[in-house]
């Protein structure tokens, strides 16, 4: 790994962490209340190794196949993998063994499949429910109104631990629109949490990416998923 790459990534990580801390401070929260998932989809193995060496241990990929590949290449490193993108049911068998969190569960049928696989492995999978907050047809996720009626069914799964919600802001409308989407997700979470079965916890809110993570933190994010800002100046 080149010293330039290592230095660049250390600096990017320090900047992102500084911005997280500053956004937390502005909203009266502690920086350590906000977890960073580093989305590695844009870069190759050397840059990911540099990031881990710089102290970032929680990594995310949005495509299952790429996650399998990366998890294999980096099996010697002490990292925790999150899948942050759509998981097809026929990829559950290979994906569950390599992930620590599923951040993007978008249907009951998928969660049932993940539960069966996690039961075979004897390892519970902490999971976030993806919500289509922006209402864009191209986005995956539960419709906001569909989630309440699903909670009792979700509480039956023994090996999928529901821990919170995940959402992405609309691509259009800039930061004001993003802020409205994030606030809506937080309010949905608060409403659902108020009368939720005991087996389900909705404490985590994964929202915010490179372009909008500070706004997301101001609106209550507990997890931000950041890719490009960590790899600025790094050629893939
Ligand atoms: C790519 C991706 C991210 C990170 O995006 P950046 O804008 O590069 O920070 C976060 N979440 C999901 C679901 C993604 O696919």
JSON list of C-alpha atoms and ligand atoms in Angstrom, two decimals:
[
{"chain": "A", "resi": 1, "resn": "UNK", "atom": "CA", "xyz": [0.00, 0.00, 0.00]},
{"chain": "A", "resi": 2, "resn": "UNK", "atom": "CA", "xyz": [1.47, 3.36, -1.01]},
{"chain": "A", "resi": 3, "resn": "UNK", "atom": "CA", "xyz": [2.17, 5.92, 1.72]},
{"chain": "A", "resi": 4, "resn": "UNK", "atom": "CA", "xyz": [0.26, 8.52, -0.33]},
{"chain": "A", "resi": 5, "resn": "UNK", "atom": "CA", "xyz": [-2.85, 6.36, -0.40]},
{"chain": "A", "resi": 6, "resn": "UNK", "atom": "CA", "xyz": [-2.60, 5.68, 3.33]},
{"chain": "A", "resi": 7, "resn": "UNK", "atom": "CA", "xyz": [-2.15, 9.38, 4.13]},
{"chain": "A", "resi": 8, "resn": "UNK", "atom": "CA", "xyz": [-4.99, 10.46, 1.87]},
{"chain": "A", "resi": 9, "resn": "UNK", "atom": "CA", "xyz": [-7.40, 7.98, 3.42]},
{"chain": "A", "resi": 10, "resn": "UNK", "atom": "CA", "xyz": [-6.36, 8.86, 6.97]},
{"chain": "A", "resi": 11, "resn": "UNK", "atom": "CA", "xyz": [-7.05, 12.48, 6.16]},
{"chain": "A", "resi": 12, "resn": "UNK", "atom": "CA", "xyz": [-10.43, 11.76, 4.53]},
{"chain": "A", "resi": 13, "resn": "UNK", "atom": "CA", "xyz": [-11.48, 9.64, 7.51]},
{"chain": "A", "resi": 14, "resn": "UNK", "atom": "CA", "xyz": [-10.43, 12.34, 9.96]},
{"chain": "A", "resi": 15, "resn": "UNK", "atom": "CA", "xyz": [-12.44, 14.91, 7.99]},
{"chain": "A", "resi": 16, "resn": "UNK", "atom": "CA", "xyz": [-15.57, 12.78, 7.87]},
{"chain": "A", "resi": 17, "resn": "UNK", "atom": "CA", "xyz": [-15.31, 12.00, 11.58]},
{"chain": "A", "resi": 18, "resn": "UNK", "atom": "CA", "xyz": [-14.79, 15.70, 12.30]},
{"chain": "A", "resi": 19, "resn": "UNK", "atom": "CA", "xyz": [-17.92, 16.56, 10.32]},
{"chain": "A", "resi": 20, "resn": "UNK", "atom": "CA", "xyz": [-19.88, 13.87, 12.15]},
{"chain": "A", "resi": 21, "resn": "UNK", "atom": "CA", "xyz": [-18.71, 15.24, 15.51]},
{"chain": "A", "resi": 22, "resn": "UNK", "atom": "CA", "xyz": [-19.57, 18.80, 14.52]},
{"chain": "A", "resi": 23, "resn": "UNK", "atom": "CA", "xyz": [-23.08, 17.86, 13.33]},
{"chain": "A", "resi": 24, "resn": "UNK", "atom": "CA", "xyz": [-23.59, 15.90, 16.56]},
{"chain": "A", "resi": 25, "resn": "UNK", "atom": "CA", "xyz": [-22.48, 18.87, 18.64]},
{"chain": "A", "resi": 26, "resn": "UNK", "atom": "CA", "xyz": [-24.84, 21.22, 16.76]},
{"chain": "A", "resi": 27, "resn": "UNK", "atom": "CA", "xyz": [-27.74, 18.92, 17.58]},
{"chain": "A", "resi": 28, "resn": "UNK", "atom": "CA", "xyz": [-26.79, 18.46, 21.23]},
{"chain": "A", "resi": 29, "resn": "UNK", "atom": "CA", "xyz": [-25.63, 14.87, 20.82]},
{"chain": "A", "resi": 30, "resn": "UNK", "atom": "CA", "xyz": [-22.37, 13.06, 21.42]},
{"chain": "A", "resi": 31, "resn": "UNK", "atom": "CA", "xyz": [-20.26, 12.02, 18.43]},
{"chain": "A", "resi": 32, "resn": "UNK", "atom": "CA", "xyz": [-20.05, 8.45, 19.75]},
{"chain": "A", "resi": 33, "resn": "UNK", "atom": "CA", "xyz": [-23.83, 8.13, 19.44]},
{"chain": "A", "resi": 34, "resn": "UNK", "atom": "CA", "xyz": [-23.37, 8.06, 15.67]},
{"chain": "A", "resi": 35, "resn": "UNK", "atom": "CA", "xyz": [-21.88, 5.01, 13.95]},
{"chain": "A", "resi": 36, "resn": "UNK", "atom": "CA", "xyz": [-20.06, 5.26, 10.64]},
{"chain": "A", "resi": 37, "resn": "UNK", "atom": "CA", "xyz": [-20.54, 2.54, 8.04]},
{"chain": "A", "resi": 38, "resn": "UNK", "atom": "CA", "xyz": [-17.88, 3.02, 5.35]},
{"chain": "A", "resi": 39, "resn": "UNK", "atom": "CA", "xyz": [-19.34, 2.06, 1.99]},
{"chain": "A", "resi": 40, "resn": "UNK", "atom": "CA", "xyz": [-16.49, 0.61, -0.04]},
{"chain": "A", "resi": 41, "resn": "UNK", "atom": "CA", "xyz": [-18.21, -0.03, -3.38]},
{"chain": "A", "resi": 42, "resn": "UNK", "atom": "CA", "xyz": [-16.20, 2.55, -5.34]},
{"chain": "A", "resi": 43, "resn": "UNK", "atom": "CA", "xyz": [-12.68, 1.39, -4.54]},
{"chain": "A", "resi": 44, "resn": "UNK", "atom": "CA", "xyz": [-10.38, -1.59, -4.69]},
{"chain": "A", "resi": 45, "resn": "UNK", "atom": "CA", "xyz": [-8.76, -3.70, -2.04]},
{"chain": "A", "resi": 46, "resn": "UNK", "atom": "CA", "xyz": [-5.73, -1.44, -1.31]},
{"chain": "A", "resi": 47, "resn": "UNK", "atom": "CA", "xyz": [-7.92, 1.55, -0.45]},
{"chain": "A", "resi": 48, "resn": "UNK", "atom": "CA", "xyz": [-10.14, -0.58, 1.80]},
{"chain": "A", "resi": 49, "resn": "UNK", "atom": "CA", "xyz": [-7.09, -1.95, 3.59]},
{"chain": "A", "resi": 50, "resn": "UNK", "atom": "CA", "xyz": [-5.83, 1.60, 4.09]},
{"chain": "A", "resi": 51, "resn": "UNK", "atom": "CA", "xyz": [-9.17, 2.60, 5.57]},
{"chain": "A", "resi": 52, "resn": "UNK", "atom": "CA", "xyz": [-9.18, -0.31, 8.00]},
{"chain": "A", "resi": 53, "resn": "UNK", "atom": "CA", "xyz": [-5.59, 0.46, 8.96]},
{"chain": "A", "resi": 54, "resn": "UNK", "atom": "CA", "xyz": [-6.67, 4.05, 9.62]},
{"chain": "A", "resi": 55, "resn": "UNK", "atom": "CA", "xyz": [-9.10, 2.69, 12.21]},
{"chain": "A", "resi": 56, "resn": "UNK", "atom": "CA", "xyz": [-12.40, 2.20, 10.39]},
{"chain": "A", "resi": 57, "resn": "UNK", "atom": "CA", "xyz": [-13.72, -1.29, 11.14]},
{"chain": "A", "resi": 58, "resn": "UNK", "atom": "CA", "xyz": [-17.32, -1.20, 9.96]},
{"chain": "A", "resi": 59, "resn": "UNK", "atom": "CA", "xyz": [-17.67, -1.63, 6.21]},
{"chain": "A", "resi": 60, "resn": "UNK", "atom": "CA", "xyz": [-20.65, -1.75, 3.89]},
{"chain": "A", "resi": 61, "resn": "UNK", "atom": "CA", "xyz": [-21.35, -2.91, 0.35]},
{"chain": "A", "resi": 62, "resn": "UNK", "atom": "CA", "xyz": [-24.53, -2.39, -1.59]},
{"chain": "A", "resi": 63, "resn": "UNK", "atom": "CA", "xyz": [-24.29, -5.45, -3.86]},
{"chain": "A", "resi": 64, "resn": "UNK", "atom": "CA", "xyz": [-24.26, -8.94, -2.39]},
{"chain": "A", "resi": 65, "resn": "UNK", "atom": "CA", "xyz": [-21.84, -10.42, -4.93]},
{"chain": "A", "resi": 66, "resn": "UNK", "atom": "CA", "xyz": [-19.33, -7.67, -4.37]},
{"chain": "A", "resi": 67, "resn": "UNK", "atom": "CA", "xyz": [-19.71, -8.10, -0.63]},
{"chain": "A", "resi": 68, "resn": "UNK", "atom": "CA", "xyz": [-18.91, -11.84, -0.89]},
{"chain": "A", "resi": 69, "resn": "UNK", "atom": "CA", "xyz": [-15.84, -11.01, -2.94]},
{"chain": "A", "resi": 70, "resn": "UNK", "atom": "CA", "xyz": [-14.58, -8.29, -0.62]},
{"chain": "A", "resi": 71, "resn": "UNK", "atom": "CA", "xyz": [-15.27, -10.27, 2.53]},
{"chain": "A", "resi": 72, "resn": "UNK", "atom": "CA", "xyz": [-13.18, -13.07, 1.03]},
{"chain": "A", "resi": 73, "resn": "UNK", "atom": "CA", "xyz": [-10.31, -10.79, 0.04]},
{"chain": "A", "resi": 74, "resn": "UNK", "atom": "CA", "xyz": [-10.24, -9.13, 3.45]},
{"chain": "A", "resi": 75, "resn": "UNK", "atom": "CA", "xyz": [-10.91, -12.17, 5.58]},
{"chain": "A", "resi": 76, "resn": "UNK", "atom": "CA", "xyz": [-7.67, -11.54, 7.50]},
{"chain": "A", "resi": 77, "resn": "UNK", "atom": "CA", "xyz": [-8.91, -8.16, 8.77]},
{"chain": "A", "resi": 78, "resn": "UNK", "atom": "CA", "xyz": [-11.00, -7.53, 11.90]},
{"chain": "A", "resi": 79, "resn": "UNK", "atom": "CA", "xyz": [-13.95, -5.95, 10.09]},
{"chain": "A", "resi": 80, "resn": "UNK", "atom": "CA", "xyz": [-17.69, -6.07, 10.40]},
{"chain": "A", "resi": 81, "resn": "UNK", "atom": "CA", "xyz": [-19.69, -6.14, 7.16]},
{"chain": "A", "resi": 82, "resn": "UNK", "atom": "CA", "xyz": [-23.05, -4.50, 6.58]},
{"chain": "A", "resi": 83, "resn": "UNK", "atom": "CA", "xyz": [-25.12, -5.12, 3.47]},
{"chain": "A", "resi": 84, "resn": "UNK", "atom": "CA", "xyz": [-26.67, -1.73, 2.70]},
{"chain": "A", "resi": 85, "resn": "UNK", "atom": "CA", "xyz": [-28.39, -2.52, -0.63]},
{"chain": "A", "resi": 86, "resn": "UNK", "atom": "CA", "xyz": [-31.09, -4.79, -1.97]},
{"chain": "A", "resi": 87, "resn": "UNK", "atom": "CA", "xyz": [-30.75, -8.48, -1.15]},
{"chain": "A", "resi": 88, "resn": "UNK", "atom": "CA", "xyz": [-32.40, -10.90, -3.56]},
{"chain": "A", "resi": 89, "resn": "UNK", "atom": "CA", "xyz": [-33.87, -13.95, -1.88]},
{"chain": "A", "resi": 90, "resn": "UNK", "atom": "CA", "xyz": [-31.73, -16.33, -3.93]},
{"chain": "A", "resi": 91, "resn": "UNK", "atom": "CA", "xyz": [-28.61, -14.65, -2.52]},
{"chain": "A", "resi": 92, "resn": "UNK", "atom": "CA", "xyz": [-29.56, -15.03, 1.15]},
{"chain": "A", "resi": 93, "resn": "UNK", "atom": "CA", "xyz": [-27.79, -18.40, 1.55]},
{"chain": "A", "resi": 94, "resn": "UNK", "atom": "CA", "xyz": [-24.37, -16.99, 0.65]},
{"chain": "A", "resi": 95, "resn": "UNK", "atom": "CA", "xyz": [-24.82, -13.55, 2.15]},
{"chain": "A", "resi": 96, "resn": "UNK", "atom": "CA", "xyz": [-25.93, -14.25, 5.71]},
{"chain": "A", "resi": 97, "resn": "UNK", "atom": "CA", "xyz": [-22.73, -16.08, 6.72]},
{"chain": "A", "resi": 98, "resn": "UNK", "atom": "CA", "xyz": [-20.56, -13.08, 5.81]},
{"chain": "A", "resi": 99, "resn": "UNK", "atom": "CA", "xyz": [-22.59, -10.17, 7.19]},
{"chain": "A", "resi": 100, "resn": "UNK", "atom": "CA", "xyz": [-22.85, -8.81, 10.71]},
{"chain": "A", "resi": 101, "resn": "UNK", "atom": "CA", "xyz": [-25.77, -6.51, 9.96]},
{"chain": "A", "resi": 102, "resn": "UNK", "atom": "CA", "xyz": [-28.42, -6.36, 7.28]},
{"chain": "A", "resi": 103, "resn": "UNK", "atom": "CA", "xyz": [-29.18, -2.64, 6.89]},
{"chain": "A", "resi": 104, "resn": "UNK", "atom": "CA", "xyz": [-31.67, -2.95, 4.07]},
{"chain": "A", "resi": 105, "resn": "UNK", "atom": "CA", "xyz": [-34.39, -5.53, 4.72]},
{"chain": "A", "resi": 106, "resn": "UNK", "atom": "CA", "xyz": [-37.23, -4.59, 2.40]},
{"chain": "A", "resi": 107, "resn": "UNK", "atom": "CA", "xyz": [-39.86, -7.35, 2.61]},
{"chain": "A", "resi": 108, "resn": "UNK", "atom": "CA", "xyz": [-41.31, -9.92, 4.99]},
{"chain": "A", "resi": 109, "resn": "UNK", "atom": "CA", "xyz": [-40.49, -12.70, 2.54]},
{"chain": "A", "resi": 110, "resn": "UNK", "atom": "CA", "xyz": [-36.82, -11.70, 2.55]},
{"chain": "A", "resi": 111, "resn": "UNK", "atom": "CA", "xyz": [-36.70, -11.46, 6.33]},
{"chain": "A", "resi": 112, "resn": "UNK", "atom": "CA", "xyz": [-38.28, -14.92, 6.65]},
{"chain": "A", "resi": 113, "resn": "UNK", "atom": "CA", "xyz": [-35.54, -16.31, 4.40]},
{"chain": "A", "resi": 114, "resn": "UNK", "atom": "CA", "xyz": [-32.79, -14.54, 6.39]},
{"chain": "A", "resi": 115, "resn": "UNK", "atom": "CA", "xyz": [-34.31, -15.88, 9.61]},
{"chain": "A", "resi": 116, "resn": "UNK", "atom": "CA", "xyz": [-34.17, -19.47, 8.32]},
{"chain": "A", "resi": 117, "resn": "UNK", "atom": "CA", "xyz": [-30.54, -19.11, 7.25]},
{"chain": "A", "resi": 118, "resn": "UNK", "atom": "CA", "xyz": [-29.52, -17.40, 10.49]},
{"chain": "A", "resi": 119, "resn": "UNK", "atom": "CA", "xyz": [-31.19, -20.22, 12.43]},
{"chain": "A", "resi": 120, "resn": "UNK", "atom": "CA", "xyz": [-29.10, -22.79, 10.52]},
{"chain": "A", "resi": 121, "resn": "UNK", "atom": "CA", "xyz": [-25.96, -20.86, 11.40]},
{"chain": "A", "resi": 122, "resn": "UNK", "atom": "CA", "xyz": [-27.02, -20.33, 14.99]},
{"chain": "A", "resi": 123, "resn": "UNK", "atom": "CA", "xyz": [-26.18, -16.64, 14.77]},
{"chain": "A", "resi": 124, "resn": "UNK", "atom": "CA", "xyz": [-28.77, -13.84, 15.04]},
{"chain": "A", "resi": 125, "resn": "UNK", "atom": "CA", "xyz": [-28.64, -11.09, 12.42]},
{"chain": "A", "resi": 126, "resn": "UNK", "atom": "CA", "xyz": [-29.28, -7.52, 13.59]},
{"chain": "A", "resi": 127, "resn": "UNK", "atom": "CA", "xyz": [-31.42, -5.96, 10.89]},
{"chain": "A", "resi": 128, "resn": "UNK", "atom": "CA", "xyz": [-32.76, -2.58, 9.84]},
{"chain": "A", "resi": 129, "resn": "UNK", "atom": "CA", "xyz": [-36.01, -2.20, 7.94]},
{"chain": "A", "resi": 130, "resn": "UNK", "atom": "CA", "xyz": [-35.55, -0.12, 4.82]},
{"chain": "A", "resi": 131, "resn": "UNK", "atom": "CA", "xyz": [-38.34, 2.38, 4.29]},
{"chain": "A", "resi": 132, "resn": "UNK", "atom": "CA", "xyz": [-39.06, 4.05, 0.96]},
{"chain": "A", "resi": 133, "resn": "UNK", "atom": "CA", "xyz": [-39.35, 7.51, 2.49]},
{"chain": "A", "resi": 134, "resn": "UNK", "atom": "CA", "xyz": [-39.01, 9.51, -0.71]},
{"chain": "A", "resi": 135, "resn": "UNK", "atom": "CA", "xyz": [-41.69, 7.47, -2.49]},
{"chain": "A", "resi": 136, "resn": "UNK", "atom": "CA", "xyz": [-39.52, 7.16, -5.61]},
{"chain": "A", "resi": 137, "resn": "UNK", "atom": "CA", "xyz": [-40.54, 4.14, -7.65]},
{"chain": "A", "resi": 138, "resn": "UNK", "atom": "CA", "xyz": [-36.94, 3.08, -8.24]},
{"chain": "A", "resi": 139, "resn": "UNK", "atom": "CA", "xyz": [-36.20, 2.81, -4.53]},
{"chain": "A", "resi": 140, "resn": "UNK", "atom": "CA", "xyz": [-36.59, -0.37, -2.53]},
{"chain": "A", "resi": 141, "resn": "UNK", "atom": "CA", "xyz": [-38.13, -0.51, 0.90]},
{"chain": "A", "resi": 142, "resn": "UNK", "atom": "CA", "xyz": [-41.37, -0.86, 2.81]},
{"chain": "A", "resi": 143, "resn": "UNK", "atom": "CA", "xyz": [-44.00, 1.76, 2.18]},
{"chain": "A", "resi": 144, "resn": "UNK", "atom": "CA", "xyz": [-44.20, 3.83, 5.38]},
{"chain": "A", "resi": 145, "resn": "UNK", "atom": "CA", "xyz": [-47.87, 2.94, 5.93]},
{"chain": "A", "resi": 146, "resn": "UNK", "atom": "CA", "xyz": [-47.19, -0.78, 5.45]},
{"chain": "A", "resi": 147, "resn": "UNK", "atom": "CA", "xyz": [-44.75, -1.07, 8.33]},
{"chain": "A", "resi": 148, "resn": "UNK", "atom": "CA", "xyz": [-47.09, -0.78, 11.33]},
{"chain": "A", "resi": 149, "resn": "UNK", "atom": "CA", "xyz": [-49.23, -3.74, 10.26]},
{"chain": "A", "resi": 150, "resn": "UNK", "atom": "CA", "xyz": [-46.06, -5.87, 9.80]},
{"chain": "A", "resi": 151, "resn": "UNK", "atom": "CA", "xyz": [-44.66, -5.45, 13.30]},
{"chain": "A", "resi": 152, "resn": "UNK", "atom": "CA", "xyz": [-46.48, -8.40, 14.88]},
{"chain": "A", "resi": 153, "resn": "UNK", "atom": "CA", "xyz": [-45.30, -10.69, 12.09]},
{"chain": "A", "resi": 154, "resn": "UNK", "atom": "CA", "xyz": [-41.74, -9.34, 12.41]},
{"chain": "A", "resi": 155, "resn": "UNK", "atom": "CA", "xyz": [-41.75, -10.01, 16.14]},
{"chain": "A", "resi": 156, "resn": "UNK", "atom": "CA", "xyz": [-42.16, -13.75, 15.46]},
{"chain": "A", "resi": 157, "resn": "UNK", "atom": "CA", "xyz": [-38.71, -14.15, 13.91]},
{"chain": "A", "resi": 158, "resn": "UNK", "atom": "CA", "xyz": [-36.21, -15.55, 16.39]},
{"chain": "A", "resi": 159, "resn": "UNK", "atom": "CA", "xyz": [-32.97, -15.09, 14.44]},
{"chain": "A", "resi": 160, "resn": "UNK", "atom": "CA", "xyz": [-33.54, -11.73, 12.83]},
{"chain": "A", "resi": 161, "resn": "UNK", "atom": "CA", "xyz": [-33.26, -8.95, 15.42]},
{"chain": "A", "resi": 162, "resn": "UNK", "atom": "CA", "xyz": [-35.09, -5.88, 14.23]},
{"chain": "A", "resi": 163, "resn": "UNK", "atom": "CA", "xyz": [-33.08, -2.92, 15.50]},
{"chain": "A", "resi": 164, "resn": "UNK", "atom": "CA", "xyz": [-34.25, 0.12, 13.57]},
{"chain": "A", "resi": 165, "resn": "UNK", "atom": "CA", "xyz": [-35.08, 1.78, 10.27]},
{"chain": "A", "resi": 166, "resn": "UNK", "atom": "CA", "xyz": [-33.02, 2.77, 7.24]},
{"chain": "A", "resi": 167, "resn": "UNK", "atom": "CA", "xyz": [-33.87, 5.23, 4.51]},
{"chain": "A", "resi": 168, "resn": "UNK", "atom": "CA", "xyz": [-32.46, 7.27, 1.66]},
{"chain": "A", "resi": 169, "resn": "UNK", "atom": "CA", "xyz": [-33.46, 10.81, 0.80]},
{"chain": "A", "resi": 170, "resn": "UNK", "atom": "CA", "xyz": [-34.84, 11.66, -2.61]},
{"chain": "A", "resi": 171, "resn": "UNK", "atom": "CA", "xyz": [-32.25, 12.47, -5.23]},
{"chain": "A", "resi": 172, "resn": "UNK", "atom": "CA", "xyz": [-33.99, 15.70, -6.13]},
{"chain": "A", "resi": 173, "resn": "UNK", "atom": "CA", "xyz": [-34.78, 18.74, -4.06]},
{"chain": "A", "resi": 174, "resn": "UNK", "atom": "CA", "xyz": [-31.41, 19.18, -2.39]},
{"chain": "A", "resi": 175, "resn": "UNK", "atom": "CA", "xyz": [-30.79, 19.33, 1.33]},
{"chain": "A", "resi": 176, "resn": "UNK", "atom": "CA", "xyz": [-34.19, 20.80, 2.24]},
{"chain": "A", "resi": 177, "resn": "UNK", "atom": "CA", "xyz": [-35.96, 17.84, 0.67]},
{"chain": "A", "resi": 178, "resn": "UNK", "atom": "CA", "xyz": [-33.47, 15.48, 2.32]},
{"chain": "A", "resi": 179, "resn": "UNK", "atom": "CA", "xyz": [-34.16, 17.05, 5.70]},
{"chain": "A", "resi": 180, "resn": "UNK", "atom": "CA", "xyz": [-37.92, 16.56, 5.23]},
{"chain": "A", "resi": 181, "resn": "UNK", "atom": "CA", "xyz": [-37.39, 12.91, 4.26]},
{"chain": "A", "resi": 182, "resn": "UNK", "atom": "CA", "xyz": [-35.15, 12.27, 7.29]},
{"chain": "A", "resi": 183, "resn": "UNK", "atom": "CA", "xyz": [-37.53, 14.01, 9.67]},
{"chain": "A", "resi": 184, "resn": "UNK", "atom": "CA", "xyz": [-40.38, 11.91, 8.27]},
{"chain": "A", "resi": 185, "resn": "UNK", "atom": "CA", "xyz": [-38.41, 8.72, 8.87]},
{"chain": "A", "resi": 186, "resn": "UNK", "atom": "CA", "xyz": [-37.62, 9.72, 12.44]},
{"chain": "A", "resi": 187, "resn": "UNK", "atom": "CA", "xyz": [-41.27, 10.56, 13.11]},
{"chain": "A", "resi": 188, "resn": "UNK", "atom": "CA", "xyz": [-42.37, 7.23, 11.62]},
{"chain": "A", "resi": 189, "resn": "UNK", "atom": "CA", "xyz": [-39.86, 5.48, 13.90]},
{"chain": "A", "resi": 190, "resn": "UNK", "atom": "CA", "xyz": [-41.11, 7.38, 16.95]},
{"chain": "A", "resi": 191, "resn": "UNK", "atom": "CA", "xyz": [-44.74, 6.48, 16.17]},
{"chain": "A", "resi": 192, "resn": "UNK", "atom": "CA", "xyz": [-43.95, 2.80, 15.58]},
{"chain": "A", "resi": 193, "resn": "UNK", "atom": "CA", "xyz": [-41.72, 2.57, 18.66]},
{"chain": "A", "resi": 194, "resn": "UNK", "atom": "CA", "xyz": [-44.51, 3.86, 20.87]},
{"chain": "A", "resi": 195, "resn": "UNK", "atom": "CA", "xyz": [-46.47, 0.62, 20.49]},
{"chain": "A", "resi": 196, "resn": "UNK", "atom": "CA", "xyz": [-44.15, -1.96, 19.21]},
{"chain": "A", "resi": 197, "resn": "UNK", "atom": "CA", "xyz": [-43.92, -5.64, 20.31]},
{"chain": "A", "resi": 198, "resn": "UNK", "atom": "CA", "xyz": [-41.19, -6.28, 22.92]},
{"chain": "A", "resi": 199, "resn": "UNK", "atom": "CA", "xyz": [-39.11, -8.40, 20.54]},
{"chain": "A", "resi": 200, "resn": "UNK", "atom": "CA", "xyz": [-38.58, -5.44, 18.22]},
{"chain": "A", "resi": 201, "resn": "UNK", "atom": "CA", "xyz": [-36.30, -2.52, 18.94]},
{"chain": "A", "resi": 202, "resn": "UNK", "atom": "CA", "xyz": [-36.35, 0.55, 16.77]},
{"chain": "A", "resi": 203, "resn": "UNK", "atom": "CA", "xyz": [-33.49, 2.51, 18.32]},
{"chain": "A", "resi": 204, "resn": "UNK", "atom": "CA", "xyz": [-31.31, 2.75, 15.22]},
{"chain": "A", "resi": 205, "resn": "UNK", "atom": "CA", "xyz": [-31.92, 5.18, 12.38]},
{"chain": "A", "resi": 206, "resn": "UNK", "atom": "CA", "xyz": [-29.57, 4.68, 9.43]},
{"chain": "A", "resi": 207, "resn": "UNK", "atom": "CA", "xyz": [-29.84, 7.74, 7.22]},
{"chain": "A", "resi": 208, "resn": "UNK", "atom": "CA", "xyz": [-27.40, 10.04, 5.49]},
{"chain": "A", "resi": 209, "resn": "UNK", "atom": "CA", "xyz": [-24.72, 9.50, 2.85]},
{"chain": "A", "resi": 210, "resn": "UNK", "atom": "CA", "xyz": [-21.78, 11.65, 1.66]},
{"chain": "A", "resi": 211, "resn": "UNK", "atom": "CA", "xyz": [-24.02, 14.44, 0.36]},
{"chain": "A", "resi": 212, "resn": "UNK", "atom": "CA", "xyz": [-26.38, 14.71, 3.30]},
{"chain": "A", "resi": 213, "resn": "UNK", "atom": "CA", "xyz": [-25.05, 12.96, 6.42]},
{"chain": "A", "resi": 214, "resn": "UNK", "atom": "CA", "xyz": [-24.79, 16.13, 8.47]},
{"chain": "A", "resi": 215, "resn": "UNK", "atom": "CA", "xyz": [-28.45, 16.95, 7.87]},
{"chain": "A", "resi": 216, "resn": "UNK", "atom": "CA", "xyz": [-29.31, 13.34, 8.72]},
{"chain": "A", "resi": 217, "resn": "UNK", "atom": "CA", "xyz": [-27.47, 13.61, 12.04]},
{"chain": "A", "resi": 218, "resn": "UNK", "atom": "CA", "xyz": [-29.29, 16.83, 12.85]},
{"chain": "A", "resi": 219, "resn": "UNK", "atom": "CA", "xyz": [-32.54, 14.92, 12.21]},
{"chain": "A", "resi": 220, "resn": "UNK", "atom": "CA", "xyz": [-31.60, 12.03, 14.49]},
{"chain": "A", "resi": 221, "resn": "UNK", "atom": "CA", "xyz": [-29.48, 9.54, 12.51]},
{"chain": "A", "resi": 222, "resn": "UNK", "atom": "CA", "xyz": [-27.64, 7.01, 14.69]},
{"chain": "A", "resi": 223, "resn": "UNK", "atom": "CA", "xyz": [-25.86, 5.45, 11.70]},
{"chain": "A", "resi": 224, "resn": "UNK", "atom": "CA", "xyz": [-24.52, 7.18, 8.59]},
{"chain": "A", "resi": 225, "resn": "UNK", "atom": "CA", "xyz": [-23.42, 5.28, 5.47]},
{"chain": "A", "resi": 226, "resn": "UNK", "atom": "CA", "xyz": [-20.61, 7.18, 3.81]},
{"chain": "A", "resi": 227, "resn": "UNK", "atom": "CA", "xyz": [-18.77, 6.18, 0.63]},
{"chain": "A", "resi": 228, "resn": "UNK", "atom": "CA", "xyz": [-17.41, 8.81, -1.74]},
{"chain": "A", "resi": 229, "resn": "UNK", "atom": "CA", "xyz": [-16.39, 11.35, 0.94]},
{"chain": "A", "resi": 230, "resn": "UNK", "atom": "CA", "xyz": [-14.02, 8.75, 2.42]},
{"chain": "A", "resi": 231, "resn": "UNK", "atom": "CA", "xyz": [-12.39, 8.04, -0.90]},
{"chain": "A", "resi": 232, "resn": "UNK", "atom": "CA", "xyz": [-12.03, 11.50, -2.38]},
{"chain": "A", "resi": 233, "resn": "UNK", "atom": "CA", "xyz": [-8.83, 11.77, -4.37]},
{"chain": "A", "resi": 234, "resn": "UNK", "atom": "CA", "xyz": [-8.45, 8.00, -4.53]},
{"chain": "A", "resi": 235, "resn": "UNK", "atom": "CA", "xyz": [-8.49, 6.45, -7.99]},
{"chain": "A", "resi": 236, "resn": "UNK", "atom": "CA", "xyz": [-10.57, 3.26, -7.98]},
{"chain": "B", "resi": 1, "resn": "LIG", "atom": "C1", "xyz": [-23.44, 3.90, -2.20]},
{"chain": "B", "resi": 1, "resn": "LIG", "atom": "C2", "xyz": [-24.32, 3.92, -1.02]},
{"chain": "B", "resi": 1, "resn": "LIG", "atom": "C3", "xyz": [-24.03, 4.75, 0.06]},
{"chain": "B", "resi": 1, "resn": "LIG", "atom": "C4", "xyz": [-22.85, 5.71, 0.10]},
{"chain": "B", "resi": 1, "resn": "LIG", "atom": "O1", "xyz": [-23.01, 6.70, -0.87]},
{"chain": "B", "resi": 1, "resn": "LIG", "atom": "P1", "xyz": [-22.06, 7.98, -0.94]},
{"chain": "B", "resi": 1, "resn": "LIG", "atom": "O2", "xyz": [-22.96, 9.02, -1.49]},
{"chain": "B", "resi": 1, "resn": "LIG", "atom": "O3", "xyz": [-20.96, 7.63, -1.84]},
{"chain": "B", "resi": 1, "resn": "LIG", "atom": "O4", "xyz": [-21.61, 8.30, 0.43]},
{"chain": "B", "resi": 1, "resn": "LIG", "atom": "C5", "xyz": [-24.88, 4.70, 1.16]},
{"chain": "B", "resi": 1, "resn": "LIG", "atom": "N1", "xyz": [-25.95, 3.89, 1.18]},
{"chain": "B", "resi": 1, "resn": "LIG", "atom": "C6", "xyz": [-26.27, 3.07, 0.15]},
{"chain": "B", "resi": 1, "resn": "LIG", "atom": "C7", "xyz": [-27.47, 2.21, 0.25]},
{"chain": "B", "resi": 1, "resn": "LIG", "atom": "C8", "xyz": [-25.46, 3.07, -0.99]},
{"chain": "B", "resi": 1, "resn": "LIG", "atom": "O5", "xyz": [-25.78, 2.28, -2.02]}
]
